[in-house]
Short mmCIF file of C-alpha atoms in Angstrom, two decimals:
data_model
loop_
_atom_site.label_atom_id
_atom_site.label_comp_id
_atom_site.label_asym_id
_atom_site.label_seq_id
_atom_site.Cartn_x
_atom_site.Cartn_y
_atom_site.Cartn_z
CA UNK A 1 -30.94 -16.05 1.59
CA UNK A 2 -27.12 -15.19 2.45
CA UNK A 3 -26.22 -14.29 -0.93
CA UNK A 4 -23.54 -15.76 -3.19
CA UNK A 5 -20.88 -18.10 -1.80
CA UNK A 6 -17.55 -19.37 -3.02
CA UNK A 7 -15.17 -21.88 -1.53
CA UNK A 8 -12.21 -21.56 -0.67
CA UNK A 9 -11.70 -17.42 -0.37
CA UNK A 10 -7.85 -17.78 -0.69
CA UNK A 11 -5.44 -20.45 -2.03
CA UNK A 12 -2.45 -20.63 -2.73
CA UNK A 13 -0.33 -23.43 -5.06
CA UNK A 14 2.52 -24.70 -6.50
CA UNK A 15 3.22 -23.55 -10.44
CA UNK A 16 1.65 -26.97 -12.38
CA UNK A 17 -1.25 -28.18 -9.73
CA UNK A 18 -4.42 -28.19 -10.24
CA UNK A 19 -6.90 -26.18 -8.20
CA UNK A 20 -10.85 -26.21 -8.05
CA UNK A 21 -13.55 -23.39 -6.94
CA UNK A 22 -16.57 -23.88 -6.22
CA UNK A 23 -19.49 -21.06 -6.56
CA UNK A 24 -23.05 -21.38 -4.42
CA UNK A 25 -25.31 -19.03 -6.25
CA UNK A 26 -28.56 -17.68 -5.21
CA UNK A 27 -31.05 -20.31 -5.06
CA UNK A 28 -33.79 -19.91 -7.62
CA UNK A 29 -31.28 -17.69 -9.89
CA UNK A 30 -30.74 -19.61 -13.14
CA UNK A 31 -27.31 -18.18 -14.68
CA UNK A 32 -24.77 -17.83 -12.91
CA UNK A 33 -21.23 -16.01 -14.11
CA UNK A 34 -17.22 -16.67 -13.67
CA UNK A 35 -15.31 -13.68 -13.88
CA UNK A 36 -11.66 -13.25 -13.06
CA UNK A 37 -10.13 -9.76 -11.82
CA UNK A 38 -6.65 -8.49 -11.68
CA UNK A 39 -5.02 -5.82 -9.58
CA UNK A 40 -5.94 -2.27 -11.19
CA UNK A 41 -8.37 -4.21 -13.70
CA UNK A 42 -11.85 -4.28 -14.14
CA UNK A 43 -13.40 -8.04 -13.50
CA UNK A 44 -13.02 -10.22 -17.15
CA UNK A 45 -15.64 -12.30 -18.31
CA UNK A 46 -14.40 -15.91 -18.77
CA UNK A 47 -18.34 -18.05 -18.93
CA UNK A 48 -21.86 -18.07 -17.84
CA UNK A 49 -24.30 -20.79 -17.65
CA UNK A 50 -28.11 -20.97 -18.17
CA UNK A 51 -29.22 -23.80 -15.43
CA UNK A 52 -26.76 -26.49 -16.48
CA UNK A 53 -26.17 -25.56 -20.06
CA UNK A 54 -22.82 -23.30 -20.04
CA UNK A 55 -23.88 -21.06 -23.05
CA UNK A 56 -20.99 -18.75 -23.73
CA UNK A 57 -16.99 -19.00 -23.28
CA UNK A 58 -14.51 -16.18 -23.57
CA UNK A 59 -11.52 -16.55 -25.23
CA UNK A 60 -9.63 -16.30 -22.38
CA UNK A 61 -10.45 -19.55 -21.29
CA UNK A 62 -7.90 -21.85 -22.37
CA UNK A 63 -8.27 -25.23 -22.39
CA UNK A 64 -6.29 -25.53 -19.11
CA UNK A 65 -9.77 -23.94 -17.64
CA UNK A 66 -13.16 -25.70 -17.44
CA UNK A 67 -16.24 -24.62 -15.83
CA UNK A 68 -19.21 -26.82 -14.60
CA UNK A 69 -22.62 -26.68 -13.25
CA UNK A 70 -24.42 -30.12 -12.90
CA UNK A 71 -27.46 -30.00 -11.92
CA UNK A 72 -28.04 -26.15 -12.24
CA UNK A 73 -27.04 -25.06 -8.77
CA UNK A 74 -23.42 -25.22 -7.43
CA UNK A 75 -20.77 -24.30 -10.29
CA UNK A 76 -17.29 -25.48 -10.04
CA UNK A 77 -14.52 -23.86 -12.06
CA UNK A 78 -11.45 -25.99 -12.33
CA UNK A 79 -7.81 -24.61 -13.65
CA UNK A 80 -5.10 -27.40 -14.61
CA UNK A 81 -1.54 -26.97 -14.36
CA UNK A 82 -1.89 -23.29 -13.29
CA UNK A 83 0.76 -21.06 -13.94
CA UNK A 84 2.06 -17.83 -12.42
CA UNK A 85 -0.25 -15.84 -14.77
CA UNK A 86 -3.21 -17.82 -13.76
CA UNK A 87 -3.11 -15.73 -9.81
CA UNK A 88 -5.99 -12.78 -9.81
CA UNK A 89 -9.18 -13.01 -8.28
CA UNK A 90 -11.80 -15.59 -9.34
CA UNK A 91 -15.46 -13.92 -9.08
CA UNK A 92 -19.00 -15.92 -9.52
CA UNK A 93 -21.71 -13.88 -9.45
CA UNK A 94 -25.63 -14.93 -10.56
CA UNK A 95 -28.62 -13.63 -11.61
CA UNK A 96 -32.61 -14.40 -12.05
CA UNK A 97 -33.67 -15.56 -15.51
CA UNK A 98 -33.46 -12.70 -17.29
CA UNK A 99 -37.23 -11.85 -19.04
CA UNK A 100 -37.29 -8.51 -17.37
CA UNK A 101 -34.47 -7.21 -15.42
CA UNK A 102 -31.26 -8.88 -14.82
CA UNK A 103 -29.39 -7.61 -11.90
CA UNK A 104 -25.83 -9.76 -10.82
CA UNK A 105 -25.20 -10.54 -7.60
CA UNK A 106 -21.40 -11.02 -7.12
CA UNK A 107 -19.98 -13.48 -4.52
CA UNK A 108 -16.87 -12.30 -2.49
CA UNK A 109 -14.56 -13.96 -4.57
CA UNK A 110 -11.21 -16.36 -4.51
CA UNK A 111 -8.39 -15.05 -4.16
CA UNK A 112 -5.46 -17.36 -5.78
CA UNK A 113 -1.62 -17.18 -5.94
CA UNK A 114 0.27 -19.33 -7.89
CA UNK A 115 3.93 -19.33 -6.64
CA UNK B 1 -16.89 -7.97 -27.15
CA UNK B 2 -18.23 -4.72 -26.26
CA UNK B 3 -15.66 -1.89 -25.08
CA UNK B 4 -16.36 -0.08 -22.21
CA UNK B 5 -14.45 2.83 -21.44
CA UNK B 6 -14.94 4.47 -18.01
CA UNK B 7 -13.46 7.74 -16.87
CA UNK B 8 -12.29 9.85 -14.78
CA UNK B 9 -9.63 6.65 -13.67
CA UNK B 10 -9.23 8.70 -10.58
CA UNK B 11 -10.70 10.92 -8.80
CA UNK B 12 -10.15 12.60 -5.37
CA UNK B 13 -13.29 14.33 -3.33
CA UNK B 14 -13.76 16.56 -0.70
CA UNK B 15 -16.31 15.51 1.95
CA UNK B 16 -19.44 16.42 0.40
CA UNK B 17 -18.18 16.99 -2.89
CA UNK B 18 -20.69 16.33 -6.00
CA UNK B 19 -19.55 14.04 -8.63
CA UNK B 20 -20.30 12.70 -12.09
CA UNK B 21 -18.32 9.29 -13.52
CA UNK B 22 -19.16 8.09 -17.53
CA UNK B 23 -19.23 5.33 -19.32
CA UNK B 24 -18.97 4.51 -22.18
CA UNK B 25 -20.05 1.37 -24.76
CA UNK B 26 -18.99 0.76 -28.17
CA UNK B 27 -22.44 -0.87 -29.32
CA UNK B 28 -26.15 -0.96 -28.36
CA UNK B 29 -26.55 -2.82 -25.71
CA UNK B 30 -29.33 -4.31 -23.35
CA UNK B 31 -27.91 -4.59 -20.74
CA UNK B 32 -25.93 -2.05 -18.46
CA UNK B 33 -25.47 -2.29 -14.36
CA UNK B 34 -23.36 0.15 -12.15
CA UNK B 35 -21.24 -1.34 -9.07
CA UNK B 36 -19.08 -0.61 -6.54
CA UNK B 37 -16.27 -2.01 -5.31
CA UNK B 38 -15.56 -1.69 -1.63
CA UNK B 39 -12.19 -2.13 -0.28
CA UNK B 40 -12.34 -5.83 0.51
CA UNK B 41 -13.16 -6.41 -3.16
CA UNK B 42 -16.68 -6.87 -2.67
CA UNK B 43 -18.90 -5.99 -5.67
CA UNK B 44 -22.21 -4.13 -4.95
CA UNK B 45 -24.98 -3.75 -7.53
CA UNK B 46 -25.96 0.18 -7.51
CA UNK B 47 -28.29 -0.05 -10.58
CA UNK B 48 -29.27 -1.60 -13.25
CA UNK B 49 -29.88 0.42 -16.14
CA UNK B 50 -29.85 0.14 -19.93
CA UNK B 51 -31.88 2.68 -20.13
CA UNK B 52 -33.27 6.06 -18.53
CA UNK B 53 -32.81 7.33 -14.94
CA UNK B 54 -32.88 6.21 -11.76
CA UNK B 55 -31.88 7.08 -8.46
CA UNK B 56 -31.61 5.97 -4.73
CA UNK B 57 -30.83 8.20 -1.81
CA UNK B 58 -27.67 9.83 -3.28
CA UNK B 59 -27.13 8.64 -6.27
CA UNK B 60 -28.64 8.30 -9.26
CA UNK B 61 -27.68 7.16 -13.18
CA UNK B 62 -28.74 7.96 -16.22
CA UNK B 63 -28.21 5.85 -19.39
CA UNK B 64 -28.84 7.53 -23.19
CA UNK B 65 -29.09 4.02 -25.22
CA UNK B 66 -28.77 5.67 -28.34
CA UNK B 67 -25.28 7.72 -27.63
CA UNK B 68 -24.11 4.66 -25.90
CA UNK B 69 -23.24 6.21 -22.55
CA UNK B 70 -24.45 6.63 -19.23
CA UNK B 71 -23.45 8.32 -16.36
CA UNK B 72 -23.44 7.83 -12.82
CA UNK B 73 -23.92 10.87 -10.03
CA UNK B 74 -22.68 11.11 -6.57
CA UNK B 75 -23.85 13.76 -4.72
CA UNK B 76 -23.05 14.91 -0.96
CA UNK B 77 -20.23 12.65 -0.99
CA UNK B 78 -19.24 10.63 1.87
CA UNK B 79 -15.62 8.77 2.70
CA UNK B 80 -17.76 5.84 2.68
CA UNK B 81 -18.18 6.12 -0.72
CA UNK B 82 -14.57 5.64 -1.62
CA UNK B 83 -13.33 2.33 -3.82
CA UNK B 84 -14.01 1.68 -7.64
CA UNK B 85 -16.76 2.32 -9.53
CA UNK B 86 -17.71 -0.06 -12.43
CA UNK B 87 -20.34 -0.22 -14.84
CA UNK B 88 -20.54 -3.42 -17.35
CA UNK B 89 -22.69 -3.76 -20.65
CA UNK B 90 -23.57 -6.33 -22.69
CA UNK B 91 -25.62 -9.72 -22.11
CA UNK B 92 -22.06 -11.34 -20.70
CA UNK B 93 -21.34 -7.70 -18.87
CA UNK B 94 -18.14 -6.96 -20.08
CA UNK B 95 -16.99 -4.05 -17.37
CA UNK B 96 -14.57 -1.36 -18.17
CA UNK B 97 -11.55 -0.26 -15.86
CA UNK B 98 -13.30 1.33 -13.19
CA UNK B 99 -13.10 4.60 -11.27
CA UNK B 100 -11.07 4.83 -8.41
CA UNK B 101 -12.74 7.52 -6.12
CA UNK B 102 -11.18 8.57 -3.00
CA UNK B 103 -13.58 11.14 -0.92
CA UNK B 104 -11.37 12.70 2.07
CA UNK B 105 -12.63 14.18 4.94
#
């Protein structure tokens, strides 16, 4: 297993497009996270989903933002008419099912600018 | 959400240099994991633990549930070491700010 993927690992966009990531967790793990990071700040929780069921949402995602895992492997997370504020770091990261232990594995992340 | 507050923010080492970062949580949680984040803004899992002590190699943690901190020790540090230091709590794994430790050789 080669870990946790995500596609594209830079991109960078016009103020108002839209842009989509995609996120290849572990296979077998059944949540899987979105997180975004900005410089000097610790990674922010945005959503996680359990399989295909997205079970929590942060506040912080507006409705510009939504977040999908079909059939409970890839996740995409899609951002509509981004704006400047919208460029940081967009993290997935996954874990087993968590009856025991849950330990994240983080992919290395995109990395958008919005110009 | 849960608050987590980490600290030092910074902290500069000496080659070899013992060190101890905190964190802390503003409710009981049952979840906490430790990471590191390498210069290439990779994050690396160092532990999971919501509760107790563990270690590997050179470091170890230690997490007291019940005063809703733990602590994470670095000992015989190396300039490989150097990056940010995160732990996150909470079933969602809200992180705090980091520690940004630089070891020098």
């Amino acid at each position: 297993d080669t870990g946790v993927s995500q596609d594209p690992r830079h991109k960078i966009t016009k103020r108002g497009q839209n842009v989509t990531f995609r996120c290849d967790p572990i296979s077998e793990h059944n949540r899987l996270y979105w997180y975004r990071q900005t410089l000097g700040q610790g990674p922010e929780f945005l959503t996680y989903f359990q399989n295909e069921a997205q079970l929590e949402k942060s506040r912080l995602l507006s409705d510009r933002f939504s977040a999908e895992r079909p059939k409970g492997s890839f996740s995409t997370l899609e951002i509509q008419r981004t704006e400047q504020g919208d460029s940081a770091m967009y993290l997935c990261a996954s874990s087993p099912k968590p009856f025991t232990q849950e330990t994240q594995y983080f992919g290395p992340g995109t990395r958008l600018l919005v110009l | 959400g849960i608050q987590v507050e980490q600290s030092p923010p910074d902290l500069i080492l000496q080659e070899g240099a013992n060190s101890t970062l905190r964190c802390n949580f503003s409710d009981s949680v049952n979840n906490l994991q430790w990471f590191h984040q390498n210069p290439w803004g990779q994050l690396i899992n160092l532990f999971y633990i919501p509760s107790g002590t563990k270690q590997n190699g050179r470091l170890s943690a230690t997490t007291v549930a019940t005063e809703r901190y733990s602590l994470l020790y670095i000992s015989s540090s190396q300039t490989t070491d150097s990056g940010v230091y995160f732990c996150a709590a909470g079933n969602q794994f809200y992180f705090g700010t980091g520690t940004s430790l630089t070891v020098i050789p």
